[in-house]
Tab-separated table of C-alpha atoms in Angstrom:
chain	number	residue	atom	x	y	z
A	841	MET	CA	-10.711	16.241	13.050
A	842	ASP	CA	-8.324	18.049	10.659
A	843	LEU	CA	-5.409	16.175	12.200
A	844	ILE	CA	-7.144	12.846	11.579
A	845	ILE	CA	-7.748	13.722	7.913
A	846	TRP	CA	-4.078	14.648	7.446
A	847	LEU	CA	-3.060	11.452	9.199
A	848	ALA	CA	-5.332	9.453	6.858
A	849	ILE	CA	-3.800	11.167	3.825
A	850	GLY	CA	-0.301	10.481	5.143
A	851	LEU	CA	-1.065	6.795	5.651
A	852	GLY	CA	-2.622	6.620	2.201
A	853	MET	CA	0.526	7.992	0.549
A	854	ASP	CA	2.325	4.637	0.857
A	855	ALA	CA	-0.575	2.937	-0.859
A	856	PHE	CA	-0.643	5.664	-3.519
A	857	SER	CA	3.072	5.433	-4.316
A	858	ALA	CA	3.164	1.651	-4.318
A	859	SER	CA	0.014	1.374	-6.421
A	860	ILE	CA	1.712	3.400	-9.159
A	861	ALA	CA	4.195	0.541	-9.370
A	862	ILE	CA	1.430	-2.063	-9.537
A	863	GLY	CA	-0.589	-0.040	-12.046
A	864	SER	CA	2.417	0.172	-14.347
A	865	GLN	CA	2.112	-3.584	-14.893
A	866	GLY	CA	-1.329	-3.288	-16.428
A	867	VAL	CA	-4.239	-4.101	-14.136
A	868	SER	CA	-7.849	-4.573	-15.267
A	869	ASN	CA	-10.431	-2.052	-14.071
A	870	ARG	CA	-12.135	-4.754	-12.023
A	871	LYS	CA	-8.886	-5.592	-10.215
A	872	LYS	CA	-8.142	-1.891	-9.708
A	873	TRP	CA	-11.419	-1.438	-7.856
A	874	SER	CA	-11.264	-4.664	-5.877
A	875	GLY	CA	-7.567	-4.185	-5.058
A	876	SER	CA	-8.234	-0.618	-3.917
A	877	MET	CA	-11.068	-1.813	-1.686
A	878	LEU	CA	-8.794	-4.516	-0.244
A	879	VAL	CA	-6.103	-1.934	0.567
A	880	GLY	CA	-8.771	0.239	2.212
A	881	LEU	CA	-10.016	-2.732	4.226
A	882	PHE	CA	-6.475	-3.461	5.435
A	883	HIS	CA	-6.120	0.214	6.397
A	884	ILE	CA	-9.158	-0.314	8.621
A	885	ILE	CA	-8.191	-3.715	10.021
A	886	MET	CA	-4.554	-2.922	10.837
A	887	PRO	CA	-5.242	0.069	13.136
A	888	ILE	CA	-7.937	-1.963	14.882
A	889	ILE	CA	-5.397	-4.727	15.484
A	890	GLY	CA	-2.950	-2.079	16.704
A	891	ILE	CA	-5.544	-0.738	19.108
A	892	LEU	CA	-6.181	-4.242	20.417
A	893	ILE	CA	-2.661	-5.622	20.832
A	894	GLY	CA	-0.654	-2.587	21.882
A	895	GLY	CA	2.940	-1.726	21.122
A	896	ALA	CA	4.672	-4.990	21.963
A	897	LEU	CA	4.837	-6.319	18.403
A	898	SER	CA	4.879	-3.119	16.345
A	899	HIS	CA	8.605	-3.234	15.499
A	900	THR	CA	8.509	-6.902	14.460
A	901	ILE	CA	5.471	-6.452	12.225
A	902	SER	CA	6.887	-3.330	10.559
A	903	TRP	CA	9.997	-5.318	9.560
A	904	VAL	CA	7.753	-7.885	7.878
A	905	GLY	CA	6.119	-5.111	5.842
A	906	VAL	CA	9.531	-3.727	4.857
A	907	ALA	CA	10.720	-7.168	3.753
A	908	LEU	CA	7.595	-7.735	1.652
A	909	LEU	CA	7.926	-4.393	-0.129
A	910	VAL	CA	11.631	-4.955	-0.842
A	911	ALA	CA	10.952	-8.437	-2.236
A	912	VAL	CA	8.186	-7.212	-4.548
A	913	GLY	CA	10.291	-4.192	-5.572
A	914	LEU	CA	13.347	-6.301	-6.411
A	915	GLN	CA	11.244	-8.706	-8.457
A	916	MET	CA	9.782	-5.787	-10.422
A	917	ILE	CA	13.221	-4.252	-11.068
A	918	ARG	CA	14.547	-7.617	-12.240
A	919	SER	CA	11.586	-8.047	-14.546
A	920	GLY	CA	12.061	-4.572	-16.005
A	921	MET	CA	15.788	-5.060	-16.540
A	922	VAL	CA	15.341	-8.444	-18.223
A	923	GLY	CA	12.831	-6.846	-20.590
A	924	ARG	CA	10.010	-9.341	-20.474
A	925	THR	CA	6.976	-8.466	-22.519
A	926	VAL	CA	4.633	-10.188	-20.053
A	927	PRO	CA	4.791	-8.884	-16.475
A	928	VAL	CA	6.136	-11.345	-13.917
A	929	MET	CA	3.963	-9.939	-11.138
A	930	MET	CA	0.442	-10.619	-12.362
A	931	MET	CA	-1.655	-9.537	-9.400
A	932	SER	CA	-3.338	-12.654	-8.005
A	933	TRP	CA	-5.435	-12.392	-4.852
A	934	VAL	CA	-2.545	-13.650	-2.762
A	935	ARG	CA	-0.295	-10.906	-4.153
A	936	TRP	CA	-3.011	-8.296	-3.575
A	937	ILE	CA	-3.243	-9.418	0.056
A	938	VAL	CA	0.550	-9.256	0.464
A	939	PHE	CA	0.558	-5.832	-1.190
A	940	ALA	CA	-2.314	-4.563	0.991
A	941	PHE	CA	-0.580	-5.838	4.120
A	942	GLY	CA	2.748	-4.304	3.112
A	943	VAL	CA	1.357	-0.818	2.506
A	944	SER	CA	-0.914	-0.823	5.551
A	945	VAL	CA	1.504	-2.105	8.182
A	946	ASP	CA	2.365	1.456	9.260
A	947	SER	CA	-1.297	1.992	10.153
A	948	LEU	CA	-0.868	-0.739	12.777
A	949	SER	CA	1.446	1.467	14.829
A	950	VAL	CA	-0.867	4.417	14.322
A	951	GLY	CA	-3.644	2.204	15.698
A	952	ILE	CA	-1.561	1.579	18.795
A	953	THR	CA	-1.361	5.345	19.287
A	954	LEU	CA	-5.087	5.769	18.631
A	955	GLY	CA	-5.830	3.282	21.396
A	956	THR	CA	-4.944	5.949	23.938
A	957	ASN	CA	-7.537	8.394	22.573
A	958	GLN	CA	-10.938	6.728	22.409
A	959	SER	CA	-12.954	9.788	21.313
A	960	GLU	CA	-12.447	9.740	17.536
A	961	THR	CA	-10.902	6.295	17.024
A	962	TRP	CA	-13.632	4.826	14.813
A	963	ILE	CA	-13.903	7.948	12.667
A	964	ALA	CA	-10.138	7.846	12.155
A	965	VAL	CA	-10.131	4.159	11.221
A	966	ILE	CA	-12.920	4.644	8.653
A	967	LEU	CA	-11.105	7.663	7.169
A	968	PHE	CA	-7.870	5.649	6.935
A	969	GLY	CA	-9.666	3.034	4.847
A	970	PHE	CA	-11.463	5.590	2.694
A	971	PHE	CA	-8.374	7.624	1.835
A	972	ALA	CA	-6.239	4.517	1.275
A	973	SER	CA	-8.814	3.110	-1.171
A	974	ILE	CA	-9.128	6.337	-3.151
A	975	MET	CA	-5.381	6.985	-3.221
A	976	THR	CA	-4.685	3.393	-4.312
A	977	LEU	CA	-7.163	3.687	-7.165
A	978	ILE	CA	-5.606	6.973	-8.312
A	979	GLY	CA	-2.117	5.460	-8.088
A	980	LEU	CA	-3.171	2.458	-10.168
A	981	GLN	CA	-4.523	4.804	-12.849
A	982	ILE	CA	-1.319	6.860	-12.870
A	983	GLY	CA	0.730	3.666	-13.106
A	984	GLN	CA	-1.183	2.616	-16.198
A	985	VAL	CA	-0.395	5.966	-17.857
A	986	LEU	CA	3.231	5.591	-16.778
A	987	LYS	CA	3.446	2.186	-18.455
A	988	ALA	CA	2.120	3.640	-21.692
A	989	THR	CA	4.687	6.455	-21.660
A	990	VAL	CA	7.884	4.803	-20.422
A	991	GLY	CA	7.230	1.171	-21.349
A	992	ARG	CA	9.123	-1.624	-19.654
A	993	TYR	CA	11.197	0.776	-17.569
A	994	SER	CA	8.050	1.563	-15.611
A	995	GLU	CA	8.601	-1.716	-13.736
A	996	VAL	CA	12.097	-0.572	-12.742
A	997	ILE	CA	10.677	2.774	-11.620
A	998	GLY	CA	7.805	1.071	-9.780
A	999	GLY	CA	10.106	-1.414	-8.048
A	1000	SER	CA	12.380	1.440	-7.016
A	1001	ILE	CA	9.378	3.247	-5.519
A	1002	LEU	CA	8.488	0.173	-3.444
A	1003	ILE	CA	12.065	-0.167	-2.177
A	1004	GLY	CA	12.104	3.566	-1.371
A	1005	ILE	CA	8.933	3.166	0.688
A	1006	ALA	CA	10.518	0.204	2.502
A	1007	ILE	CA	13.631	2.272	3.293
A	1008	ARG	CA	11.455	5.104	4.580
A	1009	MET	CA	9.593	2.626	6.793
A	1010	MET	CA	12.915	1.397	8.238
A	1011	VAL	CA	14.142	4.916	8.952
A	1012	SER	CA	10.928	6.156	10.596
């Protein structure tokens, strides 16, 4: 069980780091909660899909997640460098879904691995969602503080974090 908790925390770290970037753009409390729940839901759905479909598509799907994170990161860096006073990346539901998919795609491959061990699969999947939701909410709060302290450069920092996560996903 300890291993599953550490695995859930590890999977939630992507969501945590990336949510700092999103939080730095200024997100309402309502969207913080609903976005965090959406990320948690994706962290439940993706391992279930992984369990169901096996390893055949895991490399293809992880590249999609990398591409999404890079695209969002580059847009944030551009916005920060141009110095707009209104964020370009207002978080619509479509963007929240893309974000949730991008940060939870690594849990798909973990789900493939979990498919071989049926004993604690459902506990693990629920813990993945729980930790991802909590860590996303904390990251969004930290991002809001970051915006207040470093201003428009927080978008550059946030975009760089997203690209860093994408690079780490490519290397792993």
